[in-house]
Coordinates of C-alpha atoms and ligand atoms in Angstrom, one line a residue:
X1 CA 0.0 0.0 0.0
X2 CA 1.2 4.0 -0.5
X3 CA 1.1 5.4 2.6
X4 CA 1.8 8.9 1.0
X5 CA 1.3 11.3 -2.7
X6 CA 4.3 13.2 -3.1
X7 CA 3.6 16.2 -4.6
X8 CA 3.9 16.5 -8.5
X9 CA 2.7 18.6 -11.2
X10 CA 3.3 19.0 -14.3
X11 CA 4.7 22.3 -15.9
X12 CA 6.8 23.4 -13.1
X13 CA 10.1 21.3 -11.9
X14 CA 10.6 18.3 -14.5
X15 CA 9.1 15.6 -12.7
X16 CA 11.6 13.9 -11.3
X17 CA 12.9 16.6 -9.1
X18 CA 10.0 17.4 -7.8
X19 CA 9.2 13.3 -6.4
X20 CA 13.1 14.0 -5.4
X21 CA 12.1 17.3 -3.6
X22 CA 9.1 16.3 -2.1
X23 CA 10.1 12.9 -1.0
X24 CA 13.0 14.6 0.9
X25 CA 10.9 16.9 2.5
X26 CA 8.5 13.8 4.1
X27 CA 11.6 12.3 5.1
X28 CA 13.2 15.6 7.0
X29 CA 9.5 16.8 8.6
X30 CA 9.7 12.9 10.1
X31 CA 6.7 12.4 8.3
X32 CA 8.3 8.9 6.8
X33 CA 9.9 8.0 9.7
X34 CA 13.5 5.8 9.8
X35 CA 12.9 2.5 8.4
X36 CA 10.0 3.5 6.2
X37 CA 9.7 1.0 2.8
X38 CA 9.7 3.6 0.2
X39 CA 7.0 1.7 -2.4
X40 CA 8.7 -0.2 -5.8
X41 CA 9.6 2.2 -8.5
X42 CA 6.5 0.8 -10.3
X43 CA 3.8 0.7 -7.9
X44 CA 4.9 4.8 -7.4
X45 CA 5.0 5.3 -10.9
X46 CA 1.4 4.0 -11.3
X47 CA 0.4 5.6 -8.9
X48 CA 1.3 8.9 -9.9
X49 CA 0.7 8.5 -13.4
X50 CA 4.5 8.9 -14.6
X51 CA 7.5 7.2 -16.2
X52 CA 9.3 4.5 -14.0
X53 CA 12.5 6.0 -15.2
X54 CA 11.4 9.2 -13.0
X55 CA 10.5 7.2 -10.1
X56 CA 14.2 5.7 -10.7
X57 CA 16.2 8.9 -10.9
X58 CA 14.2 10.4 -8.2
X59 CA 15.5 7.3 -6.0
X60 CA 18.8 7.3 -7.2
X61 CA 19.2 11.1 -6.0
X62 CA 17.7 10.1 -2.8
X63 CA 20.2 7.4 -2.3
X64 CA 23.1 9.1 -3.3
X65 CA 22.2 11.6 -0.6
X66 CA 21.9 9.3 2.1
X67 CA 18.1 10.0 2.8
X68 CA 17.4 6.0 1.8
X69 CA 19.1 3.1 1.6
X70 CA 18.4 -0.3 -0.7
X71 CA 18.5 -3.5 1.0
X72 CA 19.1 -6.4 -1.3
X73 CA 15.7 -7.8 -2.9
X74 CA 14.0 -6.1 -0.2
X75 CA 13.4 -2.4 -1.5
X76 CA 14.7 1.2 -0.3
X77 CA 14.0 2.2 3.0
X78 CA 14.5 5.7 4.9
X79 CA 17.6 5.9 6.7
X80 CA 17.7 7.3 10.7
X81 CA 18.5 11.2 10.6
X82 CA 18.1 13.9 13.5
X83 CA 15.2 16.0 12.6
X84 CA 16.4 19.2 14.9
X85 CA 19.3 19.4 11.4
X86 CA 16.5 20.7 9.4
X87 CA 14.0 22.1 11.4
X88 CA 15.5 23.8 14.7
X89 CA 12.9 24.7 17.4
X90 CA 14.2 28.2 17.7
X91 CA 15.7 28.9 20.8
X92 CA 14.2 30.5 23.7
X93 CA 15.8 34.1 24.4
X94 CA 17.4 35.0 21.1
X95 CA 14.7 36.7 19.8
X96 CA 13.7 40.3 21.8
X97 CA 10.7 41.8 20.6
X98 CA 10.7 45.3 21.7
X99 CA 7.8 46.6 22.8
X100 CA 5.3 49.0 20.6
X101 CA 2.1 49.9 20.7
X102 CA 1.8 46.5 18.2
X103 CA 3.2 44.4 20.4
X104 CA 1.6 44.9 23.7
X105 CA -1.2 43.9 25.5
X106 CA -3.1 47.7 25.6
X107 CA -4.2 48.6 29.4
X108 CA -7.3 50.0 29.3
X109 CA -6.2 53.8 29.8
X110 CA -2.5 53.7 28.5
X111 CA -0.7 57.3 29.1
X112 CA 1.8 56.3 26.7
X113 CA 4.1 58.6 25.4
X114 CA 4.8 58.8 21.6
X115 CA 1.1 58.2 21.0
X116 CA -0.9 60.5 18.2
X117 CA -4.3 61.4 18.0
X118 CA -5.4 58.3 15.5
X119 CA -9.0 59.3 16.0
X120 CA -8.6 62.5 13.9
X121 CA -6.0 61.8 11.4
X122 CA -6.5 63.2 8.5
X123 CA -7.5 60.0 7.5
X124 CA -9.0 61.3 3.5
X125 CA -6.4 63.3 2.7
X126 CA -3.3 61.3 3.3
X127 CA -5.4 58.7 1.1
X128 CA -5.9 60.8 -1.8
X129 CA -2.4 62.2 -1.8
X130 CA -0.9 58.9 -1.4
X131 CA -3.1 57.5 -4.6
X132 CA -2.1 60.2 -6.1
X133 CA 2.1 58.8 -5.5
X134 CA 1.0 55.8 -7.6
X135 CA 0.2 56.8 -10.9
X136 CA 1.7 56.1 -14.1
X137 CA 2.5 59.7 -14.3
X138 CA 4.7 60.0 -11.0
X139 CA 6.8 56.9 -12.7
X140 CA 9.5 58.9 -11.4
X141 CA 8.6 58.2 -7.7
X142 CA 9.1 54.1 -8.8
X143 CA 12.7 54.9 -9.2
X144 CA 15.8 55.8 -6.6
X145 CA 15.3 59.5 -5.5
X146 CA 17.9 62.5 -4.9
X147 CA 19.7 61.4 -1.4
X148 CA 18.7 64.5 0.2
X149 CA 15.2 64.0 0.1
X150 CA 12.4 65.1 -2.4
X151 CA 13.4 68.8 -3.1
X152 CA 9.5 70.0 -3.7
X153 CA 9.4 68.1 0.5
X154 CA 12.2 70.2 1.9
X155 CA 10.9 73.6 -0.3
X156 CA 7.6 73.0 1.8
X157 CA 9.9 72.1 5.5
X158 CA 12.1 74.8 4.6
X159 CA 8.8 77.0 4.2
X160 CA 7.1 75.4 7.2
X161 CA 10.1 75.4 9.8
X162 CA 11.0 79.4 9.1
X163 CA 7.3 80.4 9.4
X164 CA 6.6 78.6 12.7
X165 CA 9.9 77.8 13.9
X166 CA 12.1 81.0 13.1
X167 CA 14.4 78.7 11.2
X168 CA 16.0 80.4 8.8
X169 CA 17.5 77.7 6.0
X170 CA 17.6 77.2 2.3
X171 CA 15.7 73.7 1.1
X172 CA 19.5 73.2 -0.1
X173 CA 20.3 72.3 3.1
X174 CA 18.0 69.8 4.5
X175 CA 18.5 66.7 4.7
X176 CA 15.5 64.1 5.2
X177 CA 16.0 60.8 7.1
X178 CA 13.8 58.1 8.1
X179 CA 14.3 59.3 12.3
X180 CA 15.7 61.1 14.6
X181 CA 18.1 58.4 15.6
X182 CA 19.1 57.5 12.0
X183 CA 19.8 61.4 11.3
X184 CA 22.0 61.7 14.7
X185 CA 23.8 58.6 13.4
X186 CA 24.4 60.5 10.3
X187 CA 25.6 63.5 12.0
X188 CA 28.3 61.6 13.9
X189 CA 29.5 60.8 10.4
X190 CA 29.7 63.8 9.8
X191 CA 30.8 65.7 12.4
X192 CA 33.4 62.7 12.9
X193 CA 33.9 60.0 15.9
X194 CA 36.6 61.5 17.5
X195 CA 34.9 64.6 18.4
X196 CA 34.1 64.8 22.2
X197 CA 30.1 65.1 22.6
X198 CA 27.6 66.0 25.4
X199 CA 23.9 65.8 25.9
X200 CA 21.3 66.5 28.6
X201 CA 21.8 64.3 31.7
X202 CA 18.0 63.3 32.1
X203 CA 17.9 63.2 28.1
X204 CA 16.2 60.8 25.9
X205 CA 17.6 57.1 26.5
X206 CA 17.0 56.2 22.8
X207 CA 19.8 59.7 21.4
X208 CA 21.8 58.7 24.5
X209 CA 22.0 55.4 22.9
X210 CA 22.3 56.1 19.5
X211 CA 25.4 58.3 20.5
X212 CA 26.9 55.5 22.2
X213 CA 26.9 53.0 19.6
X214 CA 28.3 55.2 16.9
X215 CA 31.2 54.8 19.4
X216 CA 31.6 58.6 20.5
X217 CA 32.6 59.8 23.7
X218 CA 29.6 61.3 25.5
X219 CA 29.7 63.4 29.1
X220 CA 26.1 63.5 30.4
X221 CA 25.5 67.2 31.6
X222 CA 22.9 68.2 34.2
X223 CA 20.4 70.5 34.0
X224 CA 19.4 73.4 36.4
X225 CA 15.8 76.0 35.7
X226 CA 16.9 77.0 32.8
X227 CA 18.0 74.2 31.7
X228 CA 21.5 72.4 30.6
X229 CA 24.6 73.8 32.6
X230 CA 26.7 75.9 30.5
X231 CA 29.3 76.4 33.0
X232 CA 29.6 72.2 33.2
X233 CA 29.6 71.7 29.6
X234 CA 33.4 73.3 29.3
X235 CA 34.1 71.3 32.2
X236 CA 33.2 68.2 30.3
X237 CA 36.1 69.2 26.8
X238 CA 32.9 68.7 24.6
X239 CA 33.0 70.5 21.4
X240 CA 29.7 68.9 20.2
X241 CA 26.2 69.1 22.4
X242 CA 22.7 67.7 22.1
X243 CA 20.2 69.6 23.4
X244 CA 16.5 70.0 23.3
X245 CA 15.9 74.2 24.1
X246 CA 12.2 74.2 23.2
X247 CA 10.9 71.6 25.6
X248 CA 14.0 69.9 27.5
X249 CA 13.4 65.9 27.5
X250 CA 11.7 65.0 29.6
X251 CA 11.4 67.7 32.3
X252 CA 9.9 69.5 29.8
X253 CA 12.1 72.8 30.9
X254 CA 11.8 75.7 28.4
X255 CA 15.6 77.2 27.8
X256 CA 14.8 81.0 28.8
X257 CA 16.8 83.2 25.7
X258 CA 20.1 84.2 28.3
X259 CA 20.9 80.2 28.7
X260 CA 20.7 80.2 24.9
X261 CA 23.2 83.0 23.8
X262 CA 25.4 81.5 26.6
X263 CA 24.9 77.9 24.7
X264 CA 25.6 80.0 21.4
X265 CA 28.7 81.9 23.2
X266 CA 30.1 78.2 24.0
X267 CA 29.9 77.0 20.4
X268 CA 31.8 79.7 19.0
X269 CA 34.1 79.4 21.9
X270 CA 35.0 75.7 21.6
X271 CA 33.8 76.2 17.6
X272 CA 31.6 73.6 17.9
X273 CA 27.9 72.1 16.9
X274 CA 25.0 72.0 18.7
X275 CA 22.6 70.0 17.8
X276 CA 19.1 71.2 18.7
X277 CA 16.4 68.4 18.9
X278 CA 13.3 70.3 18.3
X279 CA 10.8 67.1 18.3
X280 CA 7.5 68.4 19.6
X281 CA 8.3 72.7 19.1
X282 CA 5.3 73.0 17.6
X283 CA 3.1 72.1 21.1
X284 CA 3.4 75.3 23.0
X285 CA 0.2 76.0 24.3
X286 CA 0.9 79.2 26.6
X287 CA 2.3 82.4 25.7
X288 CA 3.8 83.2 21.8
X289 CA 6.0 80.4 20.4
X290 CA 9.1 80.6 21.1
X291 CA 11.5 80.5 18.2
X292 CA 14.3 77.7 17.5
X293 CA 17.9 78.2 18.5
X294 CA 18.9 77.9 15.3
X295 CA 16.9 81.4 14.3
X296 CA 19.4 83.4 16.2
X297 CA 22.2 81.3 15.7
X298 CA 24.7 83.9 13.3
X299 CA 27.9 81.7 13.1
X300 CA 26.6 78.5 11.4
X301 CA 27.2 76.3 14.7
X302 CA 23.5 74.9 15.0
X303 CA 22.2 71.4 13.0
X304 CA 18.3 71.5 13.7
X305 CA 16.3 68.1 14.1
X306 CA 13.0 68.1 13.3
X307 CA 10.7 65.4 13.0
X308 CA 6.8 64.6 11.7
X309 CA 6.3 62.0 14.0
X310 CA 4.3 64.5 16.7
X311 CA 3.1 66.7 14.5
X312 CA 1.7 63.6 12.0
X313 CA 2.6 60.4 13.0
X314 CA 5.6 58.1 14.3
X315 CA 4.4 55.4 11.5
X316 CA 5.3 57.8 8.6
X317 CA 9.7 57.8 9.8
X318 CA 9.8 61.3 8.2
X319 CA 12.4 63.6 10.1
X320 CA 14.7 66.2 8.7
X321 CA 18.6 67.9 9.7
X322 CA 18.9 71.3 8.5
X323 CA 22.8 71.3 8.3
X324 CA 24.7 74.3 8.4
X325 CA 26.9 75.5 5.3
X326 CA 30.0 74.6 6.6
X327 CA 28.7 70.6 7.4
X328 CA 26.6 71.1 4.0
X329 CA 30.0 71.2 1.3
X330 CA 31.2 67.9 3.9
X331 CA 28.3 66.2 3.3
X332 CA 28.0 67.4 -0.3
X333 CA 31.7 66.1 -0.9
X334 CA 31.2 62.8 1.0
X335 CA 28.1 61.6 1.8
X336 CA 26.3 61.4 -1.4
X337 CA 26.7 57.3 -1.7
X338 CA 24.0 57.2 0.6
X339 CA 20.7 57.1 -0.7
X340 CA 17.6 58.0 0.7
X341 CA 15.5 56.3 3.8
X342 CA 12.1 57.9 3.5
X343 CA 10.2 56.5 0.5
X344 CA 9.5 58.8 -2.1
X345 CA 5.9 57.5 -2.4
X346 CA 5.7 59.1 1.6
X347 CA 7.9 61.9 0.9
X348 CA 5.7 63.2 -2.3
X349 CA 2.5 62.7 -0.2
X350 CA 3.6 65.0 2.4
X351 CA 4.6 67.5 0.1
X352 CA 0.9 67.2 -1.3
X353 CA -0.8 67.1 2.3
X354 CA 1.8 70.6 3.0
X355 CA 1.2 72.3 -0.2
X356 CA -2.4 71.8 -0.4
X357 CA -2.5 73.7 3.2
X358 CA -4.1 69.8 4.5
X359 CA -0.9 70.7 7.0
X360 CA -1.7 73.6 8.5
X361 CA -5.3 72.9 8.8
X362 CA -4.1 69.7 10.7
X363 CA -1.6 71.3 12.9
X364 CA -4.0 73.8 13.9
X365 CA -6.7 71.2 15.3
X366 CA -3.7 68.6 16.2
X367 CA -2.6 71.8 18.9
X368 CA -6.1 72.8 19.8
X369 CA -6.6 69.0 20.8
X370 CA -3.6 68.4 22.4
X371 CA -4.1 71.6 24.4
X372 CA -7.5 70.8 25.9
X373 CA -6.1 67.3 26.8
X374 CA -3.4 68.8 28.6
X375 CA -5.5 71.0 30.6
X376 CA -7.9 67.9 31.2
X377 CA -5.4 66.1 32.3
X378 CA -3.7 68.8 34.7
X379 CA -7.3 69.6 35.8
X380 CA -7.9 65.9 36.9
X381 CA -4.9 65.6 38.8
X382 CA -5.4 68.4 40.4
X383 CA -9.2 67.5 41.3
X384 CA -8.4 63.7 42.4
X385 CA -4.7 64.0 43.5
X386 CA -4.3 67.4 45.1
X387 CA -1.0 66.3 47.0
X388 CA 0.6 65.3 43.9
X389 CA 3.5 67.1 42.4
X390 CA 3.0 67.8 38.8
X391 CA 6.0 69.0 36.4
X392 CA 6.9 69.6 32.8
X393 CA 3.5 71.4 32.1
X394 CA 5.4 73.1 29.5
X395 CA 6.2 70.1 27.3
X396 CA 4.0 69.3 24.6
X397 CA 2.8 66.0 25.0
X398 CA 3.4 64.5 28.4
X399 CA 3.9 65.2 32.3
X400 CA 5.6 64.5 35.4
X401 CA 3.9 63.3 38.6
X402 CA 5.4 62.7 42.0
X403 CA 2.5 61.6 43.9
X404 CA 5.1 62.1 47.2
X405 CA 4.5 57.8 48.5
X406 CA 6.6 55.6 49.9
X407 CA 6.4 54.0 46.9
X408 CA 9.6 53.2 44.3
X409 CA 8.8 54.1 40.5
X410 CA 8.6 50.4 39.7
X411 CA 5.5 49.9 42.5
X412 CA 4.2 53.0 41.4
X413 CA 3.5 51.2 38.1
X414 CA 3.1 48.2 39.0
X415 CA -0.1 49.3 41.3
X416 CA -1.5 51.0 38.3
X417 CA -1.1 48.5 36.1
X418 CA -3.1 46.2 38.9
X419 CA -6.0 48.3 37.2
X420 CA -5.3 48.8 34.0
X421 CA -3.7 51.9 33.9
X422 CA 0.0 52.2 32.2
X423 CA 2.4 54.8 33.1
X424 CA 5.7 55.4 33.0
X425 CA 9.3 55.5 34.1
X426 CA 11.5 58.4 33.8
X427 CA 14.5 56.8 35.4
X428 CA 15.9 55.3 32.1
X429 CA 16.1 59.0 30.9
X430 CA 19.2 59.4 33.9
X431 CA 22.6 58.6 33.5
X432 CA 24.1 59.7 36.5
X433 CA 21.6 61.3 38.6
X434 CA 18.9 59.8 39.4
X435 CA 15.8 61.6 40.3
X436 CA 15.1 62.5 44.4
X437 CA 11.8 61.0 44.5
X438 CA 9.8 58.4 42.3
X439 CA 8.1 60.1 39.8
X440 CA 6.7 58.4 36.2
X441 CA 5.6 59.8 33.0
X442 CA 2.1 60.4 31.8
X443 CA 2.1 61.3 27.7
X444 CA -1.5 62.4 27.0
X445 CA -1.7 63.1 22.9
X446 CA -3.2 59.3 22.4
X447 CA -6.0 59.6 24.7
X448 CA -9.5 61.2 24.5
X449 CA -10.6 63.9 27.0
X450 CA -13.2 61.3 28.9
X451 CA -10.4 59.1 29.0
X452 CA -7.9 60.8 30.4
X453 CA -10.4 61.8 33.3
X454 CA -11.7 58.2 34.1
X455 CA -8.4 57.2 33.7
X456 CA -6.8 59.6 36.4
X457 CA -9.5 58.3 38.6
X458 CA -8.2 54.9 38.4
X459 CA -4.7 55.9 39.0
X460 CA -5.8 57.6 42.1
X461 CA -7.7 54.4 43.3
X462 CA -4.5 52.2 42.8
X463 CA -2.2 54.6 44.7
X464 CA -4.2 56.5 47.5
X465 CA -6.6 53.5 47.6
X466 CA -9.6 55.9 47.5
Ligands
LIG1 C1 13.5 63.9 22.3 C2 13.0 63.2 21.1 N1 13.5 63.5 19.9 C3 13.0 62.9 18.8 C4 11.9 62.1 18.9 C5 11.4 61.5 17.6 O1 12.1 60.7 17.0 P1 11.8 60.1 15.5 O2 12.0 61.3 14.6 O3 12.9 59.2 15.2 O4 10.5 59.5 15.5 C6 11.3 61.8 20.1 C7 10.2 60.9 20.1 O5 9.7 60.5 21.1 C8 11.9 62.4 21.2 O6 11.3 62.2 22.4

C-alpha cells in the first residue's frame, strides 16, 4: 500500500525533481519516519501516473544523498537522521521583541508617550495624496530618488520650519532621514567620531543610545531652571552638544533666551555644533512660540532636528537635519553614496498634504486638541490627586507626577497596572543622577478627553486607595 502522494505537477520542476524534492521533505519533517519501505519504483510510478525511469532517478538522488538506503531484494527504505538538522525549534531568548504599541497587550487607559491622536488623522487626505504617489504619471517616484530627500518636500519644510519655527535655512540644506536616531547617526559621520560630545543628563535614552553605539565619547550634563549647565559643559572638553531648548526631555524645561546665547557663546568658543532636537516645538500651548535656536544662531554652529512624527505620525519615519553650510560642502563632498530612507511615495504625499494647506489645517486642530487634553489632564490631577507634584507642564505632549508615596517608581506602576492603567518610568532617561523621589511619565496626545479623566480616577484608586 502507498502510505503517501508526493507532490507533482506537471509544468513546473521536470518531474523527477519534484518526487526527489518532495520525497525529501516527508523524510526531514519525520513524516516517513527511519525504516519506512519507500513503495517499488512501479507501484509509485502507477500511482502517480508517470514514467518508471522518473521514479528511478528520483530514487537514485535520494540514495546518493543518504536519505534512503536499498537493501538487497528487499526495497529502499528511509535511513535514521536527527530532525532538529532541518528544522530547529528556535531557541528560547534570542529573539527580543521590543515593545510598541503593536506588540503589547493595551491597558485600558494607556498614558503612553509617543502616542498620536489616530481618532482625527487626516484619514481622507493622506489617502488621496498617497493615490495620487501611484500613478503612471509619477513613474519617477518608482525609481531611486535624490539622497537629500524630495526637493519640492524640503521647499515646503524649509517654508514650514521658518514660518513657525524662526528657522532660517535654504531647502539646499536639508537633509530628510527616516528618524531622529538615524539622522544623529548620520551626523556623527559627519561631524566625525573622534569629536568629544555632550547631551542633557536626564535626556532621551534612545539619542543617548544612538550616541553610544556610533562609538563617541559622551559626558552626560545636568540640567538646572533654565536648563542644561553651560558652566559644566566646558568642564566636560565637549566640542559637540545635544540639546532639546524648546521643551527639554523629559522635564519639559523651556531654555529662557540668556541660557541660549550662553549655549551660542560656547559654540563659537569651543567652535563647535550644537545639535538642537526640536521634536515636539510645535506644542506650546501658553504664551507666543518661542522660536528655534537655530533662528538666532549667526555663526553656522547649530544642526536643527526636526521630526513629523508628533506633528503627524511616528508610522510615517519622516524627520529632517537642517545642516549648516560649513557641514553642508562635507556632506556634499562625501556623503552622497547614501541614498535615501524615507520613501519617495511618503515623501511626495507629504509635500501634497503641506502644499495643499491639509498641513496647516491639521496642525492647527492637532494643537487645539492636544491643548484641551493637557488642561484635562492637569485639571484631573489636580481635582483627584491634590498632594501630587505635577512637572513639565510646558512640554508638549506629556507630564511628570510625583505623587510624594513611599512607593519606588517600579510599585508606582506596578499598582496602576493592577487596574489597567500604564504609566511610565522616567529613570531610564538618567545617566548619573537619578531623580530624588519616584516620579513616572504620563504622555496624553493618544487619549481622548473622557479618558484621560476616568483614567486619572483609576490611578488615584491604585495609589491613594480611595
Ligand atoms: C527627544 C525626542 N527626539 C526625537 C523624537 C522623535 O524621533 P523620530 O523622529 O525618530 O520619530 C522623540 C520621540 O519620542 C523624542 O522624544
Amino acid at each position: 500500500m502507498i502510505e503517501f502522494t508526493p507532490n507533482v505537477q506537471k509544468g513546473s520542476d521536470p518531474l523527477y525533481i519534484q518526487l526527489y524534492k518532495s520525497i525529501r521533505l516527508e523524510i526531514q519533517k519525520g513524516h516517513l519516519p527511519a525504516h519506512t519501505k519507500l513503495p517499488s519504483q512501479r507501484q509509485l510510478a502507477k500511482h502517480l501516473n508517470v514514467s518508471r525511469n522518473t521514479v528511478d532517478i528520483a530514487y537514485q538522488q535520494l540514495s546518493a544523498e543518504g536519505y534512503v538506503k536499498g537493501i538487497e531484494r528487499k526495497g529502499l527504505f528511509v535511513v535514521p537522521l536527527n530532525q532538529d538538522l532541518f528544522f530547529p525549534e528556535p531557541k528560547q531568548g534570542i529573539f527580543r521583541t521590543e515593545e510598541t504599541s503593536a506588540t503589547v497587550t493595551p491597558a485600558r487607559f494607556n498614558f503612553r508617550y509617543g502616542e498620536v491622536d489616530l481618532e482625527h488623522f487626516p484619514y481622507k487626505q493622506w489617502r488621496k495624496y498617497t493615490l495620487e504617489s501611484i500613478h503612471r504619471e509619477n513613474g519617477d517616484l518608482f525609481l531611486y530618488g535624490d539622497h537629500q530627500g524630495e526637493i519640492g518636500l524640503r521647499k515646503e519644510i524649509a517654508h514650514y520650519i521658518y514660518q513657525s519655527r524662526g528657522v532660517r535655512c535654504l531647502p539646499e540644506q536639508i537633509v530628510v532621514g527616516a528618524g531622529t536616531q538615524y539622522l544623529i547617526e548620520l551626523l556623527c559621520k559627519l561631524i566625525g567620531t573622534k569629536d568629544s560630545y555632550a547631551m542633557e543628563d536626564p535626556g532621551y535614552n534612545r539619542i543617548r543610545e544612538t550616541f553610544q553605539h556610533a562609538g563617541v565619547s559622551l559626558s552626560p550634563i545636568p540640567l538646572n531652571d533654565q536648563g542644561i549647565r553651560v558652566d559644566k559643559l566646558y568642564e566636560s572638553n565637549a566640542n559637540v552638544v545635544y540639546v532639546t531648548p524648546s521643551h527639554q526631555f523629559p522635564t519639559g524645561v523651556l531654555m529662557p533666551l540668556s541660557r541660549r546665547n550662553e549655549l551660542l557663546e560656547w559654540a563659537k568658543n569651543v567652535d563647535g555644533y550644537i545639535i538642537e532636537d526640536d521634536y515636539d516645538g510645535e506644542f506650546r500651548y501658553v504664551g507666543l512660540p518661542i522660536p528655534a535656536l537655530q533662528g538666532i544662531d549667526h555663526h553656522e554652529h547649530v544642526i536643527y532636528l526636526g521630526t513629523f512624527a508628533k506633528s503627524l505620525t511616528p508610522a510615517a519615519r519622516i524627520s529632517y537635519a537642517v545642516l549648516p553650510q560649513r557641514l553642508l560642502s562635507h556632506y556634499s563632498e562625501n556623503f552622497t553614496h547614501l541614498q535615501q530612507t524615507v520613501s519617495r511615495f511618503h515623501q511626495y504625499t507629504l509635500e501634497c498634504f503641506m502644499e495643499s494647506g491639509d498641513w496647516w489645517r491639521h496642525l492647527n486642530r492637532t494643537k487645539t486638541r492636544y491643548k484641551s487634553r493637557q488642561q484635562t489632564l492637569l485639571r484631573a490631577l489636580k481635582t483627584h490627586m491634590p498632594d501630587l507634584h505635577v512637572s513639565g507642564n510646558d512640554s508638549g505632549l506629556h507630564v511628570i507626577v510625583e505623587p510624594n508615596l513611599p512607593l519606588s517608581e517600579e510599585e508606582l506602576i506596578r499598582r496602576a497596572e493592577s487596574l489597567g492603567v500604564a504609566v511610565y518610568p522616567t529613570s531610564i532617561y538618567y545617566a548619573n543622577e537619578k531623580p530624588a523621589t519616584s516620579q513616572v511619565l504620563l504622555g496624553f496626545a493618544g487619549l481622548s478627553e473622557e479618558t484621560i479623566e476616568e483614567g486619572i480616577q483609576m490611578l488615584k484608586k491604585a495609589w491613594y486607595h480611595s
